[in-house]
N, CA and C atoms as an extended XYZ file, in Angstrom:
201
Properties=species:S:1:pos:R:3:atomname:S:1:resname:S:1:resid:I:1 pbc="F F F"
N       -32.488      -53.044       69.805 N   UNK     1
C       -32.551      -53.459       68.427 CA  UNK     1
C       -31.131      -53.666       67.895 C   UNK     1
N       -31.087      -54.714       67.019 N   UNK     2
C       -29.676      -55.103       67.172 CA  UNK     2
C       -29.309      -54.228       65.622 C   UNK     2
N       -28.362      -53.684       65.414 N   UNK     3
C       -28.159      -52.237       64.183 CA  UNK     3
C       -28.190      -53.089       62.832 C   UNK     3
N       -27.898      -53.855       62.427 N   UNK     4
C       -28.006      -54.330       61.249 CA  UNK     4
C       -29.469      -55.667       60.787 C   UNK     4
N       -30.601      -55.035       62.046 N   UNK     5
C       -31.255      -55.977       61.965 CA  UNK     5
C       -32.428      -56.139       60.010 C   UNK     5
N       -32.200      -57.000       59.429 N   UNK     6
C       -33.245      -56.936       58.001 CA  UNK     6
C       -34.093      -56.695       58.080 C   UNK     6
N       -34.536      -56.977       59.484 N   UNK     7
C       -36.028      -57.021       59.776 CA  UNK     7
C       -36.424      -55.765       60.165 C   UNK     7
N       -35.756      -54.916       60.453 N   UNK     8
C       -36.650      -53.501       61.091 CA  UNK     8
C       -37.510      -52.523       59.609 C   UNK     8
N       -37.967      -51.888       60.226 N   UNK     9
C       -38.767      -51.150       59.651 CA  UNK     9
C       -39.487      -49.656       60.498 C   UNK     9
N       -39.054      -48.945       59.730 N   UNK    10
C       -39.448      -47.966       60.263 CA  UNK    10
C       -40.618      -47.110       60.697 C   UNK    10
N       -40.438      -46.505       61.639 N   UNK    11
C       -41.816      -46.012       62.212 CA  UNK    11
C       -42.773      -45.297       61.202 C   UNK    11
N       -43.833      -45.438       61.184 N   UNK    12
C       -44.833      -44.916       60.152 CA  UNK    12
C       -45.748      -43.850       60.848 C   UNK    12
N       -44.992      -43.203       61.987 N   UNK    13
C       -45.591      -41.962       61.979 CA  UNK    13
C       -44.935      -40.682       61.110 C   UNK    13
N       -45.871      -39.538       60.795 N   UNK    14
C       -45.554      -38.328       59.888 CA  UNK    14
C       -45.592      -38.861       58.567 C   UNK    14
N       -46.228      -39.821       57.938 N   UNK    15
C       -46.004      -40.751       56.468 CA  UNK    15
C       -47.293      -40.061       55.958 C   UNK    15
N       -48.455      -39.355       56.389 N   UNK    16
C       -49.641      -39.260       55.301 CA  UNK    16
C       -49.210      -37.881       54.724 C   UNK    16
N       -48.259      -37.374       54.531 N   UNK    17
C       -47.808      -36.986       53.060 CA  UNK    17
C       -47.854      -37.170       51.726 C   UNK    17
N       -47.793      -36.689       51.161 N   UNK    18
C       -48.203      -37.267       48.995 CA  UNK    18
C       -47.387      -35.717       48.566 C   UNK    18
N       -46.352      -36.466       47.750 N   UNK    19
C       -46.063      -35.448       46.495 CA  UNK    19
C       -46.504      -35.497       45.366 C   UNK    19
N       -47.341      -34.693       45.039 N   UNK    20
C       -47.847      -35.144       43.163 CA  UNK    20
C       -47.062      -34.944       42.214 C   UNK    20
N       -46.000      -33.504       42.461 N   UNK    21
C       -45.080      -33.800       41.157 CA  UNK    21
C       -44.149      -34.905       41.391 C   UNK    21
N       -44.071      -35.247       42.183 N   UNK    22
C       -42.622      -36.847       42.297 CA  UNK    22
C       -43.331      -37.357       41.684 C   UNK    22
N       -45.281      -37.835       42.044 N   UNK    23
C       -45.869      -38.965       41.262 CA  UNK    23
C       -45.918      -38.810       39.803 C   UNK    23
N       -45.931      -37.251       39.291 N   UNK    24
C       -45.844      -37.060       38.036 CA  UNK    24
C       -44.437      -37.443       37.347 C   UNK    24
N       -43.481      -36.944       37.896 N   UNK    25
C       -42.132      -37.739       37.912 CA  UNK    25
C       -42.266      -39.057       37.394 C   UNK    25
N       -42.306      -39.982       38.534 N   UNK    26
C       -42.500      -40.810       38.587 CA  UNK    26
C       -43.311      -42.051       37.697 C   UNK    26
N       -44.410      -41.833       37.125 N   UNK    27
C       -44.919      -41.924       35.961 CA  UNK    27
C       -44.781      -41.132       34.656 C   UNK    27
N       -44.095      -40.385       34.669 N   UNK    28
C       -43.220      -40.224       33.451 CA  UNK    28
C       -42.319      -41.097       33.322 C   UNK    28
N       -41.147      -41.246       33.901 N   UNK    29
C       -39.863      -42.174       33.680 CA  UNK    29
C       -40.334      -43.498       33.612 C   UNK    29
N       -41.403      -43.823       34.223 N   UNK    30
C       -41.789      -45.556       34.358 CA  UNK    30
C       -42.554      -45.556       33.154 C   UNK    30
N       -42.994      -44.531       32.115 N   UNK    31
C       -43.490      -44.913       30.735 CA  UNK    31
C       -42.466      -44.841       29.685 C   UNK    31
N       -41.348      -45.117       29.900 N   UNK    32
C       -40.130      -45.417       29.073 CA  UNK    32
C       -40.087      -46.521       29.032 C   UNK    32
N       -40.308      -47.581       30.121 N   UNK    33
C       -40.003      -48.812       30.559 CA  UNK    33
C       -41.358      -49.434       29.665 C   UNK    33
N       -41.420      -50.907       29.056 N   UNK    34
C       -42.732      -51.771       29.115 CA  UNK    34
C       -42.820      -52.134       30.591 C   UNK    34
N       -44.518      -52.098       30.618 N   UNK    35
C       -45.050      -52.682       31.893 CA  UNK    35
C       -44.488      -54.273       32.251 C   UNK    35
N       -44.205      -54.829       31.285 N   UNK    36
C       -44.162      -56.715       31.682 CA  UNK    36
C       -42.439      -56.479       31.602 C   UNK    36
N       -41.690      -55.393       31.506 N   UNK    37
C       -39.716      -55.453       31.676 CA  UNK    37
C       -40.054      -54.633       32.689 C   UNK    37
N       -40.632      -53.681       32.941 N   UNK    38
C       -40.590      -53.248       34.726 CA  UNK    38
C       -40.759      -54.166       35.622 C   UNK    38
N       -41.972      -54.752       35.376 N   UNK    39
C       -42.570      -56.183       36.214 CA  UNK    39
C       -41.490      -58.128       36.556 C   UNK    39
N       -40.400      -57.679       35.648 N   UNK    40
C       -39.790      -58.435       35.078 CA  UNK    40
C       -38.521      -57.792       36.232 C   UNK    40
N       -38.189      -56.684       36.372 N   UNK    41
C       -37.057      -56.107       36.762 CA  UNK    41
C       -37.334      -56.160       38.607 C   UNK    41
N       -38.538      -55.884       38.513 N   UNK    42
C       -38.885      -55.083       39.945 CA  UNK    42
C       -39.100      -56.885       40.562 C   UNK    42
N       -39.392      -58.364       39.976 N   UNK    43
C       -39.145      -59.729       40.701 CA  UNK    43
C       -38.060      -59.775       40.655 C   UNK    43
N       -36.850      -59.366       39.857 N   UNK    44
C       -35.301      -60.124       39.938 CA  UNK    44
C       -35.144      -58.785       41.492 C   UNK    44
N       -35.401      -57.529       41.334 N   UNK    45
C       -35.111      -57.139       42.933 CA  UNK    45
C       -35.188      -57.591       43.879 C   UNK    45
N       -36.673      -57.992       44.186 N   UNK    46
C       -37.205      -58.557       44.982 CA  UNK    46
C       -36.818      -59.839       45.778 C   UNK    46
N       -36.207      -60.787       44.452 N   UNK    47
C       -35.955      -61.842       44.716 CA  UNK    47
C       -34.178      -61.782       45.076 C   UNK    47
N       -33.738      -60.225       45.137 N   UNK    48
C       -32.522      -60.145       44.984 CA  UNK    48
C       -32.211      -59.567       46.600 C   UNK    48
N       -33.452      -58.952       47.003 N   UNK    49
C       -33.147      -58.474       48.274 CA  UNK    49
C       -33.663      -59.782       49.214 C   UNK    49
N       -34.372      -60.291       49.031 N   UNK    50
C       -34.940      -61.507       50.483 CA  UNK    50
C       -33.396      -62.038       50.469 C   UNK    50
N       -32.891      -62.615       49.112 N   UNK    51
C       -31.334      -63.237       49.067 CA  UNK    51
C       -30.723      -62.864       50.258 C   UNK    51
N       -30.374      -61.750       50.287 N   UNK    52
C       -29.942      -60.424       50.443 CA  UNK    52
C       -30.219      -60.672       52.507 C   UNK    52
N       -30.782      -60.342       52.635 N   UNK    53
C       -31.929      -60.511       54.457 CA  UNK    53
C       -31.493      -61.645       54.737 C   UNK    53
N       -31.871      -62.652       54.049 N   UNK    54
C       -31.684      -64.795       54.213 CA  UNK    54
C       -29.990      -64.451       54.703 C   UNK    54
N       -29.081      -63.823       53.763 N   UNK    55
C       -27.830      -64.042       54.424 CA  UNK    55
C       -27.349      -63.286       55.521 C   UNK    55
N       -27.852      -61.979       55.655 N   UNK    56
C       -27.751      -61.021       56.759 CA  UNK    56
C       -27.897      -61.831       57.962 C   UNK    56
N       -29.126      -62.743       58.043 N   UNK    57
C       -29.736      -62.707       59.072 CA  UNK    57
C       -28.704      -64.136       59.314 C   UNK    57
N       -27.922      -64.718       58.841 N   UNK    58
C       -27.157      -66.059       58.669 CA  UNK    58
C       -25.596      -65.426       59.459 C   UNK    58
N       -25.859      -63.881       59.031 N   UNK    59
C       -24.492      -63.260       60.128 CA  UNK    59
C       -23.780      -63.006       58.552 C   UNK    59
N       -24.084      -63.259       57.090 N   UNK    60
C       -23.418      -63.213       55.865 CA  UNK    60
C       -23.652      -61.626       55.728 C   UNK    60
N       -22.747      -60.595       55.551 N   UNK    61
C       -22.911      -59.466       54.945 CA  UNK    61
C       -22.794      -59.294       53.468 C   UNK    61
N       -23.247      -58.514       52.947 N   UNK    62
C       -23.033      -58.572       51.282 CA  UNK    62
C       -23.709      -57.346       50.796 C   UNK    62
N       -24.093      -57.235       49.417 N   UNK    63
C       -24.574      -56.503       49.108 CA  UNK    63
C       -26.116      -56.355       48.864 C   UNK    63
N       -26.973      -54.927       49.171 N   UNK    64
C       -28.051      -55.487       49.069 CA  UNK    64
C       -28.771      -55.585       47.886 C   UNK    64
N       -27.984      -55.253       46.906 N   UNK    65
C       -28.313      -55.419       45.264 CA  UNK    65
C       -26.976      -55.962       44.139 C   UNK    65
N       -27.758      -56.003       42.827 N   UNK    66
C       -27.412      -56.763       42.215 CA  UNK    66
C       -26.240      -55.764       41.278 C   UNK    66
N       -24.965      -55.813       41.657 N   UNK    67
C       -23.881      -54.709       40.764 CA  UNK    67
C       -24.376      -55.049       39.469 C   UNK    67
C-alpha cells in the first residue's frame, strides 16, 4: 500500500462499539448550530476534502482542509 494513499480506509474490524455519552455530547454541541448552517458547513467539507484526494492522487500535496 503505497503510505499516502486517499484511497485507503481502514479496517472495520473491533468497530461495533457505541458511546452514548459522546452521542450525548455530540448532540448537544450540534444543537447550537441550525440544521440547514451545519448542512451548509458539513458540503463546503466535503467538497473540500474530494479537492483535497483529486490532488493527492495527481502527486499535489496540500492541505486536507480549509485554514
Amino acid at each position: 500500500m503505497k503510505a499516502n494513499n486517499p484511497d485507503w480506509t481502514a479496517p472495520r474490524t473491533n468497530q461495533d462499539w457505541r458511546d452514548d455519552e459522546l452521542m450525548l455530547a455530540v448532540a448537544w454541541l450540534k444543537s447550537f448550530v441550525p440544521r440547514k448552517e451545519m448542512e451548509q458547513r458539513l458540503d463546503v467539507a466535503k467538497t473540500n476534502l474530494l479537492a483535497a484526494q483529486d490532488r493527492m492522487r495527481a502527486g499535489i500535496m496540500g492541505p486536507l482542509y480549509d485554514r
